[in-house]
Each structure stands twice: as C-alpha cells, then as structure tokens.
Tab-separated table of C-alpha atoms in Angstrom:
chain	number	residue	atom	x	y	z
A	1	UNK	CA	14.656	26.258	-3.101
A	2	UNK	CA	12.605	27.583	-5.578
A	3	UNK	CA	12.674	26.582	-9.310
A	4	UNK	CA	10.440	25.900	-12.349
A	5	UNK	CA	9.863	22.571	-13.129
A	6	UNK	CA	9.085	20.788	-16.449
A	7	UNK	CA	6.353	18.724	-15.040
A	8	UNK	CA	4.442	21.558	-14.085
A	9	UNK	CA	5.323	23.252	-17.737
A	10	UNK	CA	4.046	20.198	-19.391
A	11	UNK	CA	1.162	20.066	-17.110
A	12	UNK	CA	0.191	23.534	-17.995
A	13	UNK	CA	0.499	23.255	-21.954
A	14	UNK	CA	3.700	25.583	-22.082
A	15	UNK	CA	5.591	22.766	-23.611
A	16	UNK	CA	2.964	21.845	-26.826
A	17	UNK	CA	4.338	22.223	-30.241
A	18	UNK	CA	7.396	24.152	-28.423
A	19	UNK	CA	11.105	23.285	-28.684
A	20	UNK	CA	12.369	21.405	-26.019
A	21	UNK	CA	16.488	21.203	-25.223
A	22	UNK	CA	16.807	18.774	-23.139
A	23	UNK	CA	20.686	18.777	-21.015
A	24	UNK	CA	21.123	14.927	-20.195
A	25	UNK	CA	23.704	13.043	-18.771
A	26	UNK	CA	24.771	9.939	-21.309
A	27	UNK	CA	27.855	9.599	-20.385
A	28	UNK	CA	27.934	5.828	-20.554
A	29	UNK	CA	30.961	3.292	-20.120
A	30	UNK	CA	31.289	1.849	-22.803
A	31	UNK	CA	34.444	-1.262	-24.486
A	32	UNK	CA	37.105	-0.798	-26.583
A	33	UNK	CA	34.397	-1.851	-29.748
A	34	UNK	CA	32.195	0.937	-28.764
A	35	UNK	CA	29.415	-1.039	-27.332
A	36	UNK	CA	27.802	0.383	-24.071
A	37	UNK	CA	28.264	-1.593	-21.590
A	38	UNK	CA	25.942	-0.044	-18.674
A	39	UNK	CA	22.930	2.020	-19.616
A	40	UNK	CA	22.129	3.202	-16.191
A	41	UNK	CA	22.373	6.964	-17.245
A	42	UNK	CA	20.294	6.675	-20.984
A	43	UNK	CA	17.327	4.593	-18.689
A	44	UNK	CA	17.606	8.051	-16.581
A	45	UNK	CA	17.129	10.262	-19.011
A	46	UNK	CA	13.841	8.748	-20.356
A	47	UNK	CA	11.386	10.286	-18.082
A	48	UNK	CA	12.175	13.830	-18.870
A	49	UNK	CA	12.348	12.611	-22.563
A	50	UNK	CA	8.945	11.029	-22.249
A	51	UNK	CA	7.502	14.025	-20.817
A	52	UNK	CA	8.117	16.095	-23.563
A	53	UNK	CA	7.217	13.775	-26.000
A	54	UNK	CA	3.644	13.223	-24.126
A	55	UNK	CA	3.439	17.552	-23.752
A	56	UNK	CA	3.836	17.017	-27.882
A	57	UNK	CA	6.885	19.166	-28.018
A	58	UNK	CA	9.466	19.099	-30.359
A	59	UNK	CA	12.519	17.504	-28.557
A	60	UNK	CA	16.101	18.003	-28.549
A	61	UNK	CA	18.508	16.208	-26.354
A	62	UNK	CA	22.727	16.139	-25.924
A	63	UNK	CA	24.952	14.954	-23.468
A	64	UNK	CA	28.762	15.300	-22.904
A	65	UNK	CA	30.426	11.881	-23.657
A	66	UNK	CA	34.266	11.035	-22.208
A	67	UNK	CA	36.756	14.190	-22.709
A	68	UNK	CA	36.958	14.812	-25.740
A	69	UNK	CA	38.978	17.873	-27.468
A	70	UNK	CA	36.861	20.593	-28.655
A	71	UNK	CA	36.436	21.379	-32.575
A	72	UNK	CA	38.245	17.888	-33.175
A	73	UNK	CA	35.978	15.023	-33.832
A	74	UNK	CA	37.344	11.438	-33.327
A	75	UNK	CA	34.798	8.142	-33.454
A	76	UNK	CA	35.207	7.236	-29.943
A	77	UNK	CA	33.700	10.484	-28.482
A	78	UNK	CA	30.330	9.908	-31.009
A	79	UNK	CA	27.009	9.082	-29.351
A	80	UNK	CA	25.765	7.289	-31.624
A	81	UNK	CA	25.843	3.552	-29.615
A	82	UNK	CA	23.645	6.176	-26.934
A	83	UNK	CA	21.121	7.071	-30.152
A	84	UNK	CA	20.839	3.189	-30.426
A	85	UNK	CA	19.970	2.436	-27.453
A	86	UNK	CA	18.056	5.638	-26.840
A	87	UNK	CA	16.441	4.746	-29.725
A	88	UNK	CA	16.141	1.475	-28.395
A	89	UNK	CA	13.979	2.006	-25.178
A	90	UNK	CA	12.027	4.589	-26.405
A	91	UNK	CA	11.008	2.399	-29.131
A	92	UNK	CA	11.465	4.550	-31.869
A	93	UNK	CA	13.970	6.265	-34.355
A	94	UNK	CA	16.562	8.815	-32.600
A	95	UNK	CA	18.484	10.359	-35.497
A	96	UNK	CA	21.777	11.724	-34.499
A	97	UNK	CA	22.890	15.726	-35.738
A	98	UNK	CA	26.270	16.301	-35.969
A	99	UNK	CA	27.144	20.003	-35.998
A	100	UNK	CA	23.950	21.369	-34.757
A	101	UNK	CA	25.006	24.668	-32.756
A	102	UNK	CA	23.573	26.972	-35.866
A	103	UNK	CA	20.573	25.402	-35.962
A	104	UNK	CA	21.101	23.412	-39.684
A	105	UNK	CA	18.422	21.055	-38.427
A	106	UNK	CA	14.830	20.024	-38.418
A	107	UNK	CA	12.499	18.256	-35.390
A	108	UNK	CA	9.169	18.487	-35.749
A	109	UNK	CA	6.515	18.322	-32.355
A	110	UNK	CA	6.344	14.455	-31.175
A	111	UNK	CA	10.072	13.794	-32.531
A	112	UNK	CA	13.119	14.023	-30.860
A	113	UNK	CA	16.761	13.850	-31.853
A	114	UNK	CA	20.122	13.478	-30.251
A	115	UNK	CA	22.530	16.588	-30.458
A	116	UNK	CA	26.463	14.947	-30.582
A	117	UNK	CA	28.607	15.255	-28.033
A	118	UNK	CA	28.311	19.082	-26.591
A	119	UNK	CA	31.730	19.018	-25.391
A	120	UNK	CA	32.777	18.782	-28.888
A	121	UNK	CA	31.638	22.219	-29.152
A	122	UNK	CA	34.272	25.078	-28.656
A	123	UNK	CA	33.970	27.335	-25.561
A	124	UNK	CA	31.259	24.667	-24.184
A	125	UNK	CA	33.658	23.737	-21.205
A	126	UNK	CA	34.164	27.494	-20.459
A	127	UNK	CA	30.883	28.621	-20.969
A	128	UNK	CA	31.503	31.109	-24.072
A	129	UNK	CA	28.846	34.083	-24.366
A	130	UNK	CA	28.784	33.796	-28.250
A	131	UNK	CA	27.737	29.767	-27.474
A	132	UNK	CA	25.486	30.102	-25.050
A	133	UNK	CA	23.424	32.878	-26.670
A	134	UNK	CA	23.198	30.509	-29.990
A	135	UNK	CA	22.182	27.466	-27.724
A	136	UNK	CA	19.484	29.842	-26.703
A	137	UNK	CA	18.021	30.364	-29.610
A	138	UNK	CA	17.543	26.468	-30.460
A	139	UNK	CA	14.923	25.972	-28.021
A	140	UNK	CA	11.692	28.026	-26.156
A	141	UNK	CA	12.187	25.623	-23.596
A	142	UNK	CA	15.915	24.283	-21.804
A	143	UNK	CA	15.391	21.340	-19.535
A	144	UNK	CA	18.623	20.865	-16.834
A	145	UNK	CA	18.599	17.059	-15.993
A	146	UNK	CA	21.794	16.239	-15.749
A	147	UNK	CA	22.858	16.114	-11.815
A	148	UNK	CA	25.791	15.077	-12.469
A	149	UNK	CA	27.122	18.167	-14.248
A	150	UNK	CA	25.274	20.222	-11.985
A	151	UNK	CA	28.139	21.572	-10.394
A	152	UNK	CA	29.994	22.870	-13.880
A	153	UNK	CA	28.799	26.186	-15.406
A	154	UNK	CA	29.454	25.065	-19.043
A	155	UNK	CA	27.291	26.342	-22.130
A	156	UNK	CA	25.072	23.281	-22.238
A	157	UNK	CA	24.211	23.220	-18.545
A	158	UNK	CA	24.584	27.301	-16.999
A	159	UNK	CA	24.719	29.429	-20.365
A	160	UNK	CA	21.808	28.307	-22.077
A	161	UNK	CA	19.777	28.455	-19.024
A	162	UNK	CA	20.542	32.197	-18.807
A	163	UNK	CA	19.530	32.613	-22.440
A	164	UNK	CA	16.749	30.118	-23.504
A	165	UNK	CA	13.247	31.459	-23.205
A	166	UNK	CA	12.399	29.270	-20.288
A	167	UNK	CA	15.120	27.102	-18.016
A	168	UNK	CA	13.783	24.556	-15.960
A	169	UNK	CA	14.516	21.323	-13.635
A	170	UNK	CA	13.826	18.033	-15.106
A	171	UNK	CA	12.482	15.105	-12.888
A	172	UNK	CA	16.019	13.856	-12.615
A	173	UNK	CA	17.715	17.199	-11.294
A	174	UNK	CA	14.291	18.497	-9.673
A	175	UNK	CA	14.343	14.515	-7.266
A	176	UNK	CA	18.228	15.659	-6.562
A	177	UNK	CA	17.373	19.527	-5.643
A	178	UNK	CA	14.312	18.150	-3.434
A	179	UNK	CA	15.885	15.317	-1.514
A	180	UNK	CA	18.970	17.614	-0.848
A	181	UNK	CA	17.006	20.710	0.396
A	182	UNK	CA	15.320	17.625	2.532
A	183	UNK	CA	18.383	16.228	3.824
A	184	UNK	CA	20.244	19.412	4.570
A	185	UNK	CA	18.247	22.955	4.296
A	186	UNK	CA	15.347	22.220	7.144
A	187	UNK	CA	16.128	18.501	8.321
A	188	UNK	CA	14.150	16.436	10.398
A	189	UNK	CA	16.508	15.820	13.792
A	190	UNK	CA	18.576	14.113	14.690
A	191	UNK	CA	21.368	14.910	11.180
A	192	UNK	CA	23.544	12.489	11.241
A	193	UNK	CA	26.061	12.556	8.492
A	194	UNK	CA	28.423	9.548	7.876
A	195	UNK	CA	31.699	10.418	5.849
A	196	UNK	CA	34.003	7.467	4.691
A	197	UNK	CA	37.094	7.429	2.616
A	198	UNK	CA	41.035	7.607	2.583
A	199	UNK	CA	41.908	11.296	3.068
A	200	UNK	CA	41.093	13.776	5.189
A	201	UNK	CA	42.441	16.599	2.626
A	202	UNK	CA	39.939	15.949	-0.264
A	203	UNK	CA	37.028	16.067	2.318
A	204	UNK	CA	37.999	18.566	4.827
A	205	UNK	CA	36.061	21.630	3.873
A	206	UNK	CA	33.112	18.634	3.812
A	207	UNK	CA	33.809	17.765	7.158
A	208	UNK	CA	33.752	21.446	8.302
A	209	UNK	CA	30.862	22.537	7.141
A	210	UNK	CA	28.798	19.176	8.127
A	211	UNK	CA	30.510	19.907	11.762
A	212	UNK	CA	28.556	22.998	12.031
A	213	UNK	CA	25.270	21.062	10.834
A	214	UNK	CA	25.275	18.131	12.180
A	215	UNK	CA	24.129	16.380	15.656
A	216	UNK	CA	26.439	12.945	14.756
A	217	UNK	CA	29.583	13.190	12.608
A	218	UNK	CA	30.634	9.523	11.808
A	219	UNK	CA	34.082	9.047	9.867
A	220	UNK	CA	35.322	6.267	8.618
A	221	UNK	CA	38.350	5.014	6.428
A	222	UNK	CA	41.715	6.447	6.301
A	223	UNK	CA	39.726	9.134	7.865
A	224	UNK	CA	38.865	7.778	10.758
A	225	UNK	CA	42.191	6.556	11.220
A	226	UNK	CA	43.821	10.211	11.030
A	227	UNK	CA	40.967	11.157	14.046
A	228	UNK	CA	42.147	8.740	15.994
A	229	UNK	CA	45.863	10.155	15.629
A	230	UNK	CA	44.137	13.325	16.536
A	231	UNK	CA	42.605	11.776	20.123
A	232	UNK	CA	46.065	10.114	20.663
A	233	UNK	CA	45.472	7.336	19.615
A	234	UNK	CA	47.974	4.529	17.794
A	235	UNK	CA	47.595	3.700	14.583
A	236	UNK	CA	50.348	1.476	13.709
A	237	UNK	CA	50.451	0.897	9.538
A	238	UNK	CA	47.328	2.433	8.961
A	239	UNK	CA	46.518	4.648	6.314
A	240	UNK	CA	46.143	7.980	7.288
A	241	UNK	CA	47.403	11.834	6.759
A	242	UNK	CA	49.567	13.049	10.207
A	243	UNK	CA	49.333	16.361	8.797
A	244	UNK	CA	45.942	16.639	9.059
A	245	UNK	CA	45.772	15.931	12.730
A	246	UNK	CA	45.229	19.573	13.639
A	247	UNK	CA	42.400	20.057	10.949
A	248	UNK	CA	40.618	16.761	12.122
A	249	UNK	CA	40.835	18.004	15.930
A	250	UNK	CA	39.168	21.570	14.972
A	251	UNK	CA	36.600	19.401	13.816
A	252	UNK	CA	36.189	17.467	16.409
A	253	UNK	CA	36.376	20.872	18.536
A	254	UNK	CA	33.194	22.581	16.411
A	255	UNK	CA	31.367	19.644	17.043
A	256	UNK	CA	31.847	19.645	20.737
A	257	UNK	CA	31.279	23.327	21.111
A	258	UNK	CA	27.764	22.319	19.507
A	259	UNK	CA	27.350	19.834	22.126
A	260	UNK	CA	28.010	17.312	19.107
A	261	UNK	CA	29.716	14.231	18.444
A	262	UNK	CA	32.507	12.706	16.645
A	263	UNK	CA	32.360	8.983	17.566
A	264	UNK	CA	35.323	7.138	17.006
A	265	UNK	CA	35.976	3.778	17.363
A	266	UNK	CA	36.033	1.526	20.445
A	267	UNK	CA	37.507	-1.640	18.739
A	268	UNK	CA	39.205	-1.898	15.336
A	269	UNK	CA	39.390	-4.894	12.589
A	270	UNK	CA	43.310	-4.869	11.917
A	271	UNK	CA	45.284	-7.146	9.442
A	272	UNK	CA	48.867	-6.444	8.515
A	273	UNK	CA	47.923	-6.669	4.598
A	274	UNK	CA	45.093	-5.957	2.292
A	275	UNK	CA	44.396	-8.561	0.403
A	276	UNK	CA	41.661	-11.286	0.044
A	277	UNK	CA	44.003	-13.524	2.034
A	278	UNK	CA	44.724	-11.024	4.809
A	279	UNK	CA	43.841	-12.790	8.117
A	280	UNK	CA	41.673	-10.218	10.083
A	281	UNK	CA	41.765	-9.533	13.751
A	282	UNK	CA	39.415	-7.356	15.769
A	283	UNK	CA	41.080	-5.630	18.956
A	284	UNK	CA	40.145	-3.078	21.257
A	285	UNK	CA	41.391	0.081	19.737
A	286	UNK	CA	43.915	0.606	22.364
A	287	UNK	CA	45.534	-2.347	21.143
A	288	UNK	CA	46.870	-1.487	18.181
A	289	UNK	CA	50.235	-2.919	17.263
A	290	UNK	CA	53.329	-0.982	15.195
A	291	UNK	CA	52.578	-3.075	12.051
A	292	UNK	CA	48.626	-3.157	12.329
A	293	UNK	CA	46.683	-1.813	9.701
A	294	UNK	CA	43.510	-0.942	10.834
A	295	UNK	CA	40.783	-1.866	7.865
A	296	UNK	CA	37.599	-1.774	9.582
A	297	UNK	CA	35.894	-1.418	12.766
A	298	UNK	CA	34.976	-4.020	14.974
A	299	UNK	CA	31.530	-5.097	16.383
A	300	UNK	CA	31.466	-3.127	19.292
A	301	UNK	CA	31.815	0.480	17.251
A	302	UNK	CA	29.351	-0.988	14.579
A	303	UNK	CA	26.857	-1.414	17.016
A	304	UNK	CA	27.613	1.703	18.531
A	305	UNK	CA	27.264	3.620	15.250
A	306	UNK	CA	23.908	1.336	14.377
A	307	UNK	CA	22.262	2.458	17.664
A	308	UNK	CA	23.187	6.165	16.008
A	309	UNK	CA	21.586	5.510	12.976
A	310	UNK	CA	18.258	3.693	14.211
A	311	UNK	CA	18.026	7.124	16.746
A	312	UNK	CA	18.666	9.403	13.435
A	313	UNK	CA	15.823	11.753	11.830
A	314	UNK	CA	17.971	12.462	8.770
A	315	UNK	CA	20.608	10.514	7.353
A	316	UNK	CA	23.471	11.510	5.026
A	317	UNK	CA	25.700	8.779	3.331
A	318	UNK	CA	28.951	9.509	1.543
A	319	UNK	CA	31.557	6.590	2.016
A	320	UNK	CA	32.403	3.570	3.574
A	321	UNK	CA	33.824	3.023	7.018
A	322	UNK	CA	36.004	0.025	6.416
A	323	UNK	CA	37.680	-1.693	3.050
A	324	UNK	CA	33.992	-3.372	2.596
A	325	UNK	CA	35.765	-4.955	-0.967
A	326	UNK	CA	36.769	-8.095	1.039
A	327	UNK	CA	33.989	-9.917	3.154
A	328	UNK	CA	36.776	-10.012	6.289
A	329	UNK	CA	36.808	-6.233	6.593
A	330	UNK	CA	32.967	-5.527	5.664
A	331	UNK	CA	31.222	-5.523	9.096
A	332	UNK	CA	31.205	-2.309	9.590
A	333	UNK	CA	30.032	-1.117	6.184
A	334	UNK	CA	26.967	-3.858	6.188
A	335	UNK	CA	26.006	-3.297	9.328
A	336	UNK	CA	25.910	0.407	9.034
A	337	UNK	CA	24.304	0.020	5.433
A	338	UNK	CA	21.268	-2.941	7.082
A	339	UNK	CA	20.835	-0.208	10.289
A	340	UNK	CA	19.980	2.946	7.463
A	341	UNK	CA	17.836	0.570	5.491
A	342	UNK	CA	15.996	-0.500	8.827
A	343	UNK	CA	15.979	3.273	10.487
A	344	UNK	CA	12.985	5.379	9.585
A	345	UNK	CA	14.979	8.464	9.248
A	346	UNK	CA	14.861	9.915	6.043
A	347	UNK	CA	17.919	8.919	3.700
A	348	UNK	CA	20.038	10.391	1.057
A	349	UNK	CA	23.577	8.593	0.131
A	350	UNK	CA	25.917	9.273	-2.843
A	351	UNK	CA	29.347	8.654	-4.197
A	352	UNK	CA	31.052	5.937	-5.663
A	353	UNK	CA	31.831	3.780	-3.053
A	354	UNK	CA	28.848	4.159	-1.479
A	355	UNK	CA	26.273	3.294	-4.147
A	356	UNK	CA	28.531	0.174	-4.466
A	357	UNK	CA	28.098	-0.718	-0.825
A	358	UNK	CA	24.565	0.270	-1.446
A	359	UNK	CA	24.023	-2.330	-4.390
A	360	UNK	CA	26.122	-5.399	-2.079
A	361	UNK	CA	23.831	-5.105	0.331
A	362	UNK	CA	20.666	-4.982	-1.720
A	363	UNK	CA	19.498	-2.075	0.294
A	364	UNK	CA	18.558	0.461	-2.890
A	365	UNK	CA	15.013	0.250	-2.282
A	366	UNK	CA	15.402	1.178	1.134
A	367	UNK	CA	17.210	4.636	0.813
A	368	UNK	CA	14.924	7.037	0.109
A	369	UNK	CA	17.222	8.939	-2.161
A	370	UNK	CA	19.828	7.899	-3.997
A	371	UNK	CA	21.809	10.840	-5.807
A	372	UNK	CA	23.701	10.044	-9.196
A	373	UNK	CA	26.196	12.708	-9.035
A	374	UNK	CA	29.267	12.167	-7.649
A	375	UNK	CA	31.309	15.253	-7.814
A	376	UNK	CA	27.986	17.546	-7.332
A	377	UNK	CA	26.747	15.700	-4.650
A	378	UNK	CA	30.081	16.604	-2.631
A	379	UNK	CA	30.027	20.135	-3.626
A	380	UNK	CA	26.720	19.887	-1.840
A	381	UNK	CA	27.817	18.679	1.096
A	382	UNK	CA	30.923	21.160	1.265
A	383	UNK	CA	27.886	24.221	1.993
A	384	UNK	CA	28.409	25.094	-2.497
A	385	UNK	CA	25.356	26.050	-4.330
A	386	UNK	CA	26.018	24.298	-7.346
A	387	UNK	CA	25.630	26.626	-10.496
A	388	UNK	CA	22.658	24.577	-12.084
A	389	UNK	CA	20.506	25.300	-9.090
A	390	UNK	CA	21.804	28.903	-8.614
A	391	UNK	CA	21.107	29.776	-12.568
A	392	UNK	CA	17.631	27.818	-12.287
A	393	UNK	CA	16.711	29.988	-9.234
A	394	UNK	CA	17.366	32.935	-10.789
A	395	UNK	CA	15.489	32.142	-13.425
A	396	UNK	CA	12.478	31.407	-11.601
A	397	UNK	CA	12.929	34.807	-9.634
A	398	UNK	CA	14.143	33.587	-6.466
C-alpha cells in the first residue's frame, strides 16, 4: 500500500518551520471528577508529536473526546485533563484553543497546542465540504494517526486529508497500515486466522471473507458453538444463533472447496452456569447434555488448535475461544495465547477481548503487532479499505 509518511517528511526537511495538524486519538477514560484514568492513547500519540517538534515545525494536534453534541459545549467533553497530561509527558506547556476552526490562533515552529474536541465542531461527524476546506487551510502539513478512527470519513480524519497541502501517515497509523498489509495483502503461509466471540451475525461478512483467505479458520465462543449446530452437533444451553446455521455451513463449505479447514472442537469445557462458582466439566463433544453450556474447549481441541498455531506462517487474532474471565473456563484462551507467543509466525491481534487476554497472559511483547483500533481493525478483516488509507493513497498517487 503506498502512502507518504511523516518520518520520511521530517527526514527530508518538508516539515521545518511548517504547520503541522496532527489527527490523534485522545480519547481517554476518564471518572466522574474528570481525572484520566488510563493514558494509554495520549503515551501513543507522543511519537508523532515528538517528530514534529524535532523537524521544528509548528504543531497542532486534536482528538475527538466521548460523543459529544456538535456546536454545544459542556465541561465533560473538554480536553483539557488530556492538555495536562500531554503537557505532562512532553514536559512542557500544551495550551488548549477553544474555537480554533477559523484559524483565531497563534503556534509558532517548536510549539505545539491542543485543538478542543473536533467533534464539537459542526458537520465534523459528516464530513462537511465548507469544514474540511477550512481545516485545510490551518496546516501545510495533516498527519493521520489516529487508527482508531481510521475507518470514519469525518472532517478531521478524511476531509482535511483531501484538502491540506500534504496528508500523510503518522508512525501510529503507518505501524497499523504495515503490519496489516503484512498479515493479510501478501502473507507468509500458512494464514491462520482465529475469530472468537458470541455471534455469528456481527462477524459473518468477517468470517466470509477470511474463508476465502485463509488456510485455518479457528472459531471460538458463541461462535463456535453455532458451527457445531451447523455439523450436527448438540449444544445443549449454549449460547449460540440457530439462525445462522446455514451462513456458518457456507463457510465451512468455502473453506473446504479451498481444501481449507474449519476445526471444531473434539472435547468441550461445559458448566450449567457462568459464574466464578460454576463447577466446570470437560467432555467429549459428543457428550453434551440438554442443560450444558459449553464455555470453553477442552484439552484435547486446545492442543489441537496449538499444533495449528506452532505450524502457522501468519497469524491473525480477533477474540477469545472460551469465557477466559474465570480461570475454570480459560484453557483454551491461554493455551492458544502461550502457542502464538511461542510460534514464529508473524502476529497481528486486535479487539477488545483479545488485547485483554493478551495482557493476562503477559504475552504483549511477544505479538509482533498489536493494533489499537477496534472497530477499524474489523473493517479490515471484513476485505473494507478503511477511508484513512484509501484518502492517504490517493494522496500519494497510488
């Protein structure tokens, strides 16, 4: 994929005594008092931030913050705890401009500033002409580094990039654009792609489009479960979707007409409650009873899916296979998570639940790409071309 990045800007002078627009992603949890409670996100942003700083540009950064209304201002959708701590780690001042789209402002090379909240601007969600051509004008430079709003064409992350000078890929978005051409444009083989989670429906088209990619399709979850409906199997209790039988056997069927797999389970981990308390049983999948719930699977299929995983050549992550919350339903998920951080495939997880199964087994380091955008990263796995890296290539003249 091909793209201009703001390393290579920097590196090559284009960025001194320029203005740089920088498109973060601060969009920080934060307690009812206001104070941030995670700073994952602002840490993030720094290296782009730093960059420009170091290329002596003049730098201006926003972010969206919550959901806030447009045109209507209330103190909980302010960044100004994330001008604190920005201001914070970069060891310096970060003043804060509040109603900035006309340009009423001043930032001289070597400073930056923090724009308020863009979705406070109106037609920023909707990507207005008149807003993106006066976002334009702000900057000779736009920096996209924001991932996780890769997949929305608003003003701040698609309109500006059509009508700033020069749009670029930050070193956040540029690692994400990289490791997912890696993963998923010219892999190394064997793909193996491992989809977790409760429905079927919200990850179908997913599913579809990794069927015709993929050498080894593992499900897991409520998903699993409604595959094994599919092959005939019984479920008793378990959560799954029996409408989506015939969708998760036309899966199954691209795969096989590939010469692909779909490997369900051999043995199950079944309880007839989740809860901490639940007493958990592991049976032979054939076994299941009218009441079972099926919340994991059991050591047979984990070491089935770990052999898999050690034979892979490219790895995709996006879900658990079992309720990995309590320790009695976790094999699965930590024994899947211990075989990618042993296998010398090349790795790329993301999602929620994931990067939470990722950070209880201590296995960050060991993934060699981590993506921080949820809803992007799916889009990316459903076969999309998200509109940051569609705008960005057609800026670049690809």
């Amino acid at each position: 994929m091909k793209f201009l990045r703001f390393s290579d800007i920097c590196a090559s002078g284009q960025a001194t005594g320029k203005r740089v627009f920088i498109r973060a992603d601060l969009n920080v949890p934060q307690d009812d008092d206001g104070n941030i409670t995670e700073d994952t996100r602002i840490r993030a942003s720094l290296p782009a931030i730093q960059m420009a700083l170091g290329a002596g540009a003049a730098v201006m950064v926003t972010s969206h913050l919550g959901r806030p209304t447009e045109g209507e201002f209330k103190p909980e959708d302010t960044l100004a705890p994330v001008a604190k701590r920005l201001g914070k780690l970069l060891g310096r001042e970060v003043p804060l401009i509040s109603d900035w789209v006309e340009g009423n402002f001043q930032v001289k090379p070597g400073e930056v500033v923090l724009l308020e909240n863009c979705r406070l601007n109106k037609g920023e969600k909707k990507n207005n002409p008149e807003l993106a051509a006066k976002l334009g004008k702000l900057c000779d430079v736009f920096v996209h580094d924001a991932f996780g709003t890769a997949h929305r064409a608003e003003a701040t992350t698609y309109g500006i990039a059509e009508t700033a000078p020069v749009a670029c890929a930050g070193p956040l978005l540029a690692a994400e654009m990289d490791a997912i051409s890696k993963a998923l444009e010219n892999p190394k083989r064997p793909l193996v792609a491992i989809v977790g989670g409760s429905k079927v429906s919200t990850k179908l088209s997913i599913l579809k489009t990794l069927a015709s990619r993929v050498d080894q399709l593992i499900v897991g979850g409520g998903i699993a479960n409604t595959f094994l409906l599919a092959a005939g199997k019984r479920i008793g209790d378990s959560l799954a979707e029996p409408e989506m039988v015939r969708e998760a056997q036309q899966v199954m069927d691209i795969m096989k007409e590939r010469g692909a797999e779909v490997p369900l389970p051999v043995d199950v981990v079944v309880a007839d409650e989740v809860s901490a308390l639940a007493r958990a049983n592991r049976i032979h999948v054939d076994e299941v009873g009218p009441h079972d719930r099926i919340l994991d699977v059991g050591p047979k299929t984990s070491a089935k899916l770990a052999d898999i995983i050690a034979h892979a050549g490219t790895i995709v992550w996006n879900g658990p296979v079992g309720v990995f919350e309590y320790p009695q339903f976790a094999g699965g998920t930590k024994m899947m998570a211990s075989a990618i951080a042993h296998s010398e495939a090349f790795s790329i997880a993301g999602g929620g639940d994931t990067l939470a199964a990722i950070a209880k087994y201590h296995i960050g380091d060991e993934v060699d790409y981590i993506s921080t955008g949820g809803g992007a990263f799916l889009e990316v796995l459903e076969g999309k071309t998200l509109p940051a890296f569609e705008v960005l290539a057609k800026r670049a003249g690809a």
